[in-house]
């Protein structure tokens, strides 16, 4: 059975501050025809098509409650009053929505404990739900069109066994993030851009059930005594849930998905994240055991880039990964994966990332990869880099390479040791050799904007040399995409000599440019 998928498109406004006489794009009648011409067209589809061709008046938009569940409305960069209206009645029409609630209650009573029997496969449970739904419709003498039956089955299976209205987004490989702000405000991210969807939960109770189901599936509990959960799903997706009293307007859910397919440097080249020369340089740095710090903002692609860089670690080395919530997906055979643990309901049993970094030093690692440094573990990571664990990799949140070093200083001081600032800076300048900064630009693309070498200290100042920088001066395309690429500054890193001594060739042409070499930036 297939869920009917009809899409509506809202043109995006490039310049919301332009004061001209152009007609409002939201009132333009140039919408895509929602009916696929290859599909059999029934009366319901024709009626839907007729409705979708009409411009959506703001007050009347809430009445179109029988529209398709997952037609996506793009969220242009507009003020709140001009955003597409959310359909309050949810993905189903009022009659089908009421019928679904009745059927779900009836199925729970009829099936009871069968829904939780572990010896039944997912396919068997879905078959049982379909059979019970058919009996319910016969008993109630309810007649539905074929597409209504399919939709009802799909909705019930998602509600009872999966994650309700967000299940389709979880299975959609083009969706990278799902944000549930309330029962009827569900946003998704596609290609770095946010979209407002028509999907909706039936009620706050329905949303809470999905949140609790997700929490229980990862062995966590969420209630008023423990109103936050940060965990991961079986497919590696990272989940954050927060409920009242911390969340004022009801339960909220954020799911960050990760591709099931291993990303490679070729994928980053295709997306424009880096250039081929930069990719060859970074691969040489990883093979040559250069200590690398990946910095960037939230959702900029730090973990994805760290995964790609880690793929160049030789297979004969012992790798230990340490994370708050496991996201890294290394494909070498000799990998040890460690994950921190929060405290239990009694406030005991917490295992911090810092504890795992210390323990990893006793496990004979060749490489230590820390998913993200957030606190006192930063000092232990610097110590590891300075005590023979070359080639370590980690990430942190920062707005630039210079800010990354400042954050390293602050987080090292969070370790509880009252160290002089100069000592911390000496540790950082000797441990970190390369900073790779990645950012999500306004066009939604994720680009490496800086690759900087940490060259040491001059007095009390840590110095940086920019090796590659993104060329923002290239401007934008007609579609609003950045045209620039990473350009070499003309500076040849000092550690390249060490790489060549190990037999790792780095062509000098990678660093050549007509540009004037960048001067050292001081921290």
C-alpha atoms as one frame of an Amber mdcrd trajectory, in Angstrom:
protein
   0.000   0.000   0.000   1.342   3.398  -0.770   0.745   6.699   0.922  -0.591
   9.265  -1.544   2.164  11.802  -2.018   1.100  15.140  -3.456   3.363  18.142
  -3.297   2.670  21.825  -3.278   5.361  24.370  -4.109   5.674  27.856  -2.770
   8.048  30.143  -4.717  10.868  31.567  -2.629  11.437  35.282  -2.463  15.076
  36.197  -2.980  14.969  39.652  -1.474  12.352  40.220   1.212  13.464  43.785
   1.746  12.943  44.859  -1.870  10.336  47.586  -2.068   8.884  47.222  -5.533
   5.617  46.564  -7.302   6.105  42.834  -7.905   3.041  40.709  -7.144   3.115
  38.641  -3.979   4.542  35.196  -4.930   2.304  33.544  -2.368  -0.684  34.695
  -4.393   0.781  33.507  -7.688  -1.290  30.862  -9.460   1.765  29.104 -10.910
   1.591  26.129  -8.560   2.716  22.670  -9.649  -0.070  20.331 -10.728  -0.329
  17.877  -7.798  -1.768  15.055  -9.907   0.699  12.687 -11.535  -0.533  12.200
 -15.094   0.629   8.580 -15.097  -1.547   7.687 -12.106  -5.194   6.672 -12.382
  -7.185   9.784 -11.560 -10.147   9.361  -9.272 -12.661  11.967  -8.192 -10.899
  12.594  -4.901  -7.619  13.340  -6.671  -9.344  15.691  -9.107 -11.032  17.494
  -6.248  -7.693  17.762  -4.446  -6.021  19.075  -7.588  -8.710  21.728  -8.024
  -8.273  22.868  -4.426  -4.463  22.946  -4.640  -4.520  25.148  -7.753  -6.254
  27.901  -5.847  -4.151  30.416  -3.933  -4.388  29.654  -0.200  -6.192  32.580
   1.503  -4.857  33.025   5.016  -8.131  32.585   6.943  -9.464  29.750   4.779
  -6.271  27.666   4.710  -7.243  25.902   7.922 -10.352  24.542   6.254  -8.430
  22.464   3.691  -7.999  19.632   6.143  -8.400  16.793   3.658  -5.156  17.480
   1.826  -2.291  15.007   1.513  -0.249  14.255   4.590   3.188  15.067   3.303
   3.006  17.849   0.772   5.861  20.094   1.794   5.673  23.870   1.976   9.033
  25.531   1.614   9.734  28.086   4.294  11.017  31.191   2.496  12.969  33.800
   4.385   9.834  35.763   5.208   8.272  37.297   8.254   5.898  35.126  10.258
   2.742  36.622   8.768   3.702  35.486   5.250   4.594  31.892   6.074   2.316
  29.192   4.628  -0.547  28.407   6.972  -0.442  25.173   8.947  -3.426  22.877
   8.533  -4.765  22.508  12.054  -6.837  19.403  11.393  -3.702  17.410  10.542
  -2.856  15.237   7.564  -6.299  13.609   7.427  -9.685  15.224   6.954 -11.870
  15.660  10.061 -13.937  12.527   9.363 -10.921  10.310   8.662  -9.072  11.776
  11.628 -11.959  10.917  13.952 -12.209   7.454  12.424  -8.474   6.894  12.896
  -8.702   7.753  16.599 -11.629   5.362  17.061  -9.838   2.623  15.131  -6.621
   3.079  17.119  -8.469   2.764  20.410 -10.377  -0.267  19.162  -7.205  -1.948
  17.851  -5.438  -1.430  21.171  -8.340  -3.146  22.973  -8.611  -6.000  20.466
  -4.926  -6.764  20.076  -3.773  -5.946  23.588  -0.485  -7.623  24.474   0.003
  -8.941  20.930   1.433  -5.559  19.984   4.354  -6.141  22.348   5.150  -9.798
  21.640   8.834 -10.034  20.777   8.461 -13.238  18.774   6.402 -11.410  16.140
   8.226  -9.645  13.347   7.345  -6.150  12.215   5.748  -7.551   9.068   3.556
  -9.905  11.135   2.444  -7.061  13.394   1.573  -4.913  10.384  -0.464  -7.788
   8.944  -2.357  -8.152  12.245  -3.149  -4.429  12.292  -4.456  -4.538   8.722
  -6.640  -7.569   9.486  -8.046  -6.032  12.665  -8.729  -2.766  10.858 -10.644
  -4.639   8.171 -12.772  -6.369  10.824 -13.385  -3.045  12.563 -14.601  -1.420
   9.332 -16.894  -4.368   8.608 -18.297  -4.396  12.161 -18.931  -0.658  12.037
 -20.337  -0.907   8.487 -17.990   1.826   7.285 -17.248   2.073   3.584 -14.111
   3.841   2.415 -12.501   4.470  -0.947  -9.367   2.471  -1.683  -7.066   5.456
  -1.192  -8.748   6.213   2.146  -8.202   2.621   3.293  -4.548   2.808   2.288
  -4.050   6.094   4.092  -5.822   4.860   7.202  -3.732   1.667   7.301  -0.520
   3.617   6.847  -1.405   6.108   9.557  -2.404   3.404  12.065   0.733   1.330
  11.464   2.900   4.411  11.959   0.996   5.410  15.112   0.946   1.969  16.720
   4.344   0.561  15.710   6.524   3.470  14.631   6.820   7.215  15.115   3.476
   8.582  14.005   3.405  11.396  11.439   7.215  11.779  11.354   7.792   8.173
  10.256   7.740   9.146   6.584  10.396  11.795   7.200  12.585   9.295   9.058
  12.499   7.030   6.019  13.019   9.832   3.519  16.748   9.948   2.667  16.481
  13.562   1.479  15.476  14.748   4.981  18.461  15.454   7.229  16.675  16.843
  10.290  13.188  16.755  11.789  12.005  19.409  14.246   8.708  19.015  16.105
   7.853  22.354  17.716   4.300  21.384  18.658   1.584  18.978  17.607   0.872
  20.934  14.411   4.242  22.558  13.694   6.644  20.023  12.192   9.631  21.285
  10.221  12.174  19.310   8.181  15.525  20.189   6.676  16.325  19.331   3.071
  19.513  20.399   1.351  20.338  22.790   4.183  16.947  24.558   3.985  13.999
  24.426   6.374  10.528  23.428   5.211   7.207  23.630   7.026   5.143  20.465
   6.560   1.447  19.682   6.800   2.085  16.633   8.975   0.624  16.877  12.478
   0.101  14.836  15.619  -3.465  14.162  16.691  -2.943  15.663  20.132  -0.346
  16.462  22.777  -0.936  12.989  24.205  -0.155  11.469  20.799   3.121  13.420
  20.638   4.058  12.375  24.175   3.429   8.727  23.294   5.870   8.948  20.385
   8.466  10.707  22.563   8.122   8.058  25.275   8.316   5.260  22.687  11.566
   6.682  21.324  12.969   7.099  24.844  12.037   3.551  25.823  13.606   2.137
  22.636  17.026   3.479  23.704  16.655   2.475  27.355  15.910   5.973  28.642
  12.992   7.403  30.565  11.350  10.789  30.156   8.895  12.252  32.661   8.561
  15.294  34.901  11.428  14.122  37.121  13.670  13.624  34.072  12.237  15.925
  31.385  15.129  15.735  28.876  16.472  12.898  26.761  19.479  12.964  24.435
  19.987   9.633  22.722  20.265   7.889  19.368  18.026   5.578  17.361  19.049
   2.176  16.027  19.956   3.713  12.649  22.334   6.178  14.296  20.002   9.195
  14.198  20.449  11.536  17.145  17.340  12.362  19.159  16.687  15.140  21.623
  13.364  15.387  23.443  12.226  17.858  26.062   8.850  18.030  27.809   7.086
  20.287  30.340   7.818  21.843  32.743  11.067  22.697  30.924   9.292  23.032
  27.579   6.611  25.659  28.107   4.446  24.960  25.051   4.396  21.167  25.232
   6.682  18.325  24.223   9.325  19.068  21.590  11.378  16.657  19.555  14.467
  17.076  17.373  15.879  14.246  15.259  19.150  14.631  13.364  19.511  11.904
  10.779  22.704  10.453   9.401  23.105   8.813   6.044  23.097   5.014   6.127
  25.587   5.083   3.276  29.224   5.811   3.968  30.126   9.264   2.671  33.425
   9.609   0.860  35.618  12.457  -0.262  33.969  12.159  -3.673  30.604  13.003
  -2.102  32.093  16.126  -0.515  33.618  17.076  -3.867  30.242  16.696  -5.555
  28.575  18.878  -2.925  31.279  21.538  -3.267  32.397  21.204   0.363  36.045
  21.150  -0.729  38.225  20.900  -3.826  40.186  17.894  -5.070  43.505  19.432
  -4.066  42.247  20.167  -0.551  40.891  16.609  -0.288  44.292  15.175  -1.216
  45.978  17.450   1.322  43.639  16.445   4.175  44.017  12.753   3.326  47.801
  13.146   3.502  47.492  14.896   6.877  45.420  12.040   8.335  47.788   9.362
   7.018  50.740  11.367   8.320  49.311  11.516  11.855  48.684  15.266  11.991
  46.526  16.301  14.960  43.392  17.837  13.444  40.655  19.931  15.036  37.407
  20.321  13.049  35.402  23.394  14.055  32.070  24.789  12.933  28.600  25.799
  13.977  25.577  23.634  14.724  24.530  21.570  11.708  27.537  22.668   9.665
  28.667  19.104   8.930  31.471  18.622  11.469  30.618  14.992  12.206  30.219
  14.158   8.526  33.612  15.678   7.743  35.163  13.867  10.717  33.752  10.578
   9.388  35.291  11.203   5.969  38.672  12.176   7.441  38.670   9.116   9.707
  38.274   6.860   6.673  41.918   7.661   5.748  43.289   6.194   8.990  45.254
   3.060   7.997  43.457  -0.214   8.658  46.365  -1.626  10.692  45.928   0.973
  13.457  43.836   0.601  16.611  41.207   3.366  16.711  39.181   4.367  19.765
  36.186   6.650  19.247  34.646   8.521  22.186  31.290  10.284  21.895  28.450
  11.720  23.908  25.936  10.057  21.564  27.471   7.654  19.054  27.368   9.205
  15.585  30.675   8.225  14.001  30.554   5.344  11.565  34.080   4.118  10.905
  34.538   1.152   8.597  37.966  -0.046   9.695  38.056  -3.427  11.438  40.078
  -2.415  14.502  37.696   0.153  16.008  36.654   0.451  19.659  33.518   2.587
  20.160  32.885   4.213  23.547  29.842   6.261  24.531  29.223   8.359  27.642
  26.341   7.576  29.971  24.051  10.013  31.816  23.182   9.640  35.470  20.259
   7.412  36.438  17.101   8.624  38.179  18.993   8.615  41.484  21.673  10.887
  40.059  24.317   8.168  40.049  26.252   6.172  37.489  27.160   8.998  35.121
  30.207   8.378  32.930  31.513  11.554  31.302  33.460  11.870  28.066  36.456
  12.929  30.159  36.378   9.612  32.022  36.352   7.754  28.714  39.302   9.767
  27.341  41.343   8.862  30.411  40.334   5.228  30.127  41.161   5.157  26.408
  44.779   6.038  27.186  45.053   2.664  28.958  43.658   0.741  25.988  46.747
   1.025  23.757  45.223   3.336  21.133  46.999   4.310  17.934  44.379   6.981
  17.278  41.875   8.677  19.552  38.843  10.243  17.866  36.616  12.331  20.141
  33.264  13.135  18.545  33.068  16.556  20.173  34.882  18.365  22.964  32.465
  20.249  25.202  34.176  20.592  28.572  37.001  19.381  30.778  37.826  16.485
  28.446  39.526  19.067  26.208  42.503  19.254  28.580  42.830  15.461  28.592
  42.636  15.446  24.797  45.459  17.991  24.593  47.510  15.884  26.991  46.936
  12.796  24.846  48.040  14.633  21.697  51.195  15.747  23.505  52.078  12.311
  24.888  52.532  10.174  21.806  48.987   9.851  20.476  49.632  11.689  17.241
  46.972  11.756  14.565  44.110  12.347  16.995  40.947  13.995  15.682  38.152
  15.894  17.374  35.519  18.569  16.764  34.135  21.537  18.642  31.654  24.381
  18.112  33.231  27.634  16.992  32.710  30.456  14.496  36.259  30.569  13.117
  39.677  28.936  13.624  40.663  31.758  15.968  37.489  31.278  18.007  38.200
  27.534  18.075  41.483  28.164  19.880  39.757  30.486  22.314  37.178  27.785
  23.049  39.950  25.232  23.566  41.409  27.548  26.208  38.073  28.032  27.980
  37.134  24.347  27.933  40.568  23.279  29.165  40.079  25.552  32.170  36.733
  23.817  32.796  38.740  20.734  33.807  39.004  22.127  37.335  42.760  22.744
  37.366  43.864  26.305  38.020  46.413  26.510  35.244  47.943  29.756  34.000
  46.612  30.872  30.632  50.091  30.672  29.116  50.406  27.001  30.082  47.073
  26.188  28.425  48.084  28.037  25.275  51.423  26.229  25.163  49.599  22.917
  25.420  47.179  23.891  22.653  49.850  25.251  20.303  52.010  22.146  20.618
  49.128  19.636  20.439  46.890  21.002  17.653  48.566  21.225  14.265  45.670
  21.855  11.870  42.247  23.479  12.216  39.608  22.763   9.565  36.634  25.105
   9.802  33.366  24.199   8.086  30.256  26.374   7.883  26.712  26.222   6.586
  26.327  29.173   4.247  23.207  31.184   3.482  22.418  29.103   0.396  22.180
  25.982   2.577  25.457  24.484   1.362  28.112  23.244   3.750  31.578  24.448
   2.799  35.015  24.337   4.344  35.881  28.023   4.711  39.293  27.870   6.436
  42.141  25.410   6.796  44.690  26.904   9.171  47.987  25.681  10.592  48.864
  26.306  14.238  52.489  27.393  13.974  53.383  27.897  17.643  53.663  30.870
  19.965  55.176  34.302  19.795  55.431  35.548  23.339  52.000  34.897  24.875
  50.282  34.716  21.514  49.383  31.589  19.513  49.887  32.146  15.787  47.837
  30.760  12.896  48.601  30.609   9.205  45.691  30.277   6.793  46.597  27.617
   4.210  43.263  27.658   2.357  40.384  30.123   2.590  37.011  30.255   0.878
  36.685  32.889  -1.829  33.530  34.800  -0.919  34.400  37.520  -3.427  33.276
  35.242  -6.295  29.705  36.272  -5.531  26.418  34.423  -6.000  24.760  32.677
  -8.919  21.336  33.635 -10.252  19.847  30.957  -7.965  21.581  32.436  -4.899
  24.321  29.783  -4.614  27.861  30.771  -3.663  30.256  30.525  -6.611  33.483
  30.614  -4.626  35.786  27.705  -3.798  38.666  27.092  -1.419  41.722  28.979
  -2.624  45.319  28.461  -1.442  46.911  31.381   0.356  50.403  30.534  -0.887
  51.641  29.364   2.516  53.271  25.918   2.654  52.592  24.271   6.051  55.630
  23.596   8.202  54.569  20.014   8.918  54.675  19.075   5.205  58.400  18.422
   5.608  57.565  15.861   8.305  55.000  14.221   6.003  57.564  13.923   3.221
  60.033  12.314   5.634  57.401   9.602   6.182  57.132   9.014   2.451  53.818
  10.875   2.069  54.090  13.097  -0.977  52.269  16.426  -0.957  52.582  18.240
  -4.315  53.719  21.843  -3.935  51.207  22.847  -6.610  48.412  22.407  -4.047
  49.653  25.505  -2.220  50.506  27.703  -5.192  48.391  30.701  -6.026  48.720
  34.170  -7.486  47.385  35.522  -4.224  49.637  37.196  -1.709  50.508  34.728
   1.097  48.416  35.235   4.195  50.075  36.646   7.257  49.986  34.829  10.551
  46.834  35.546  12.528  47.381  35.994  16.208  45.171  34.633  18.936
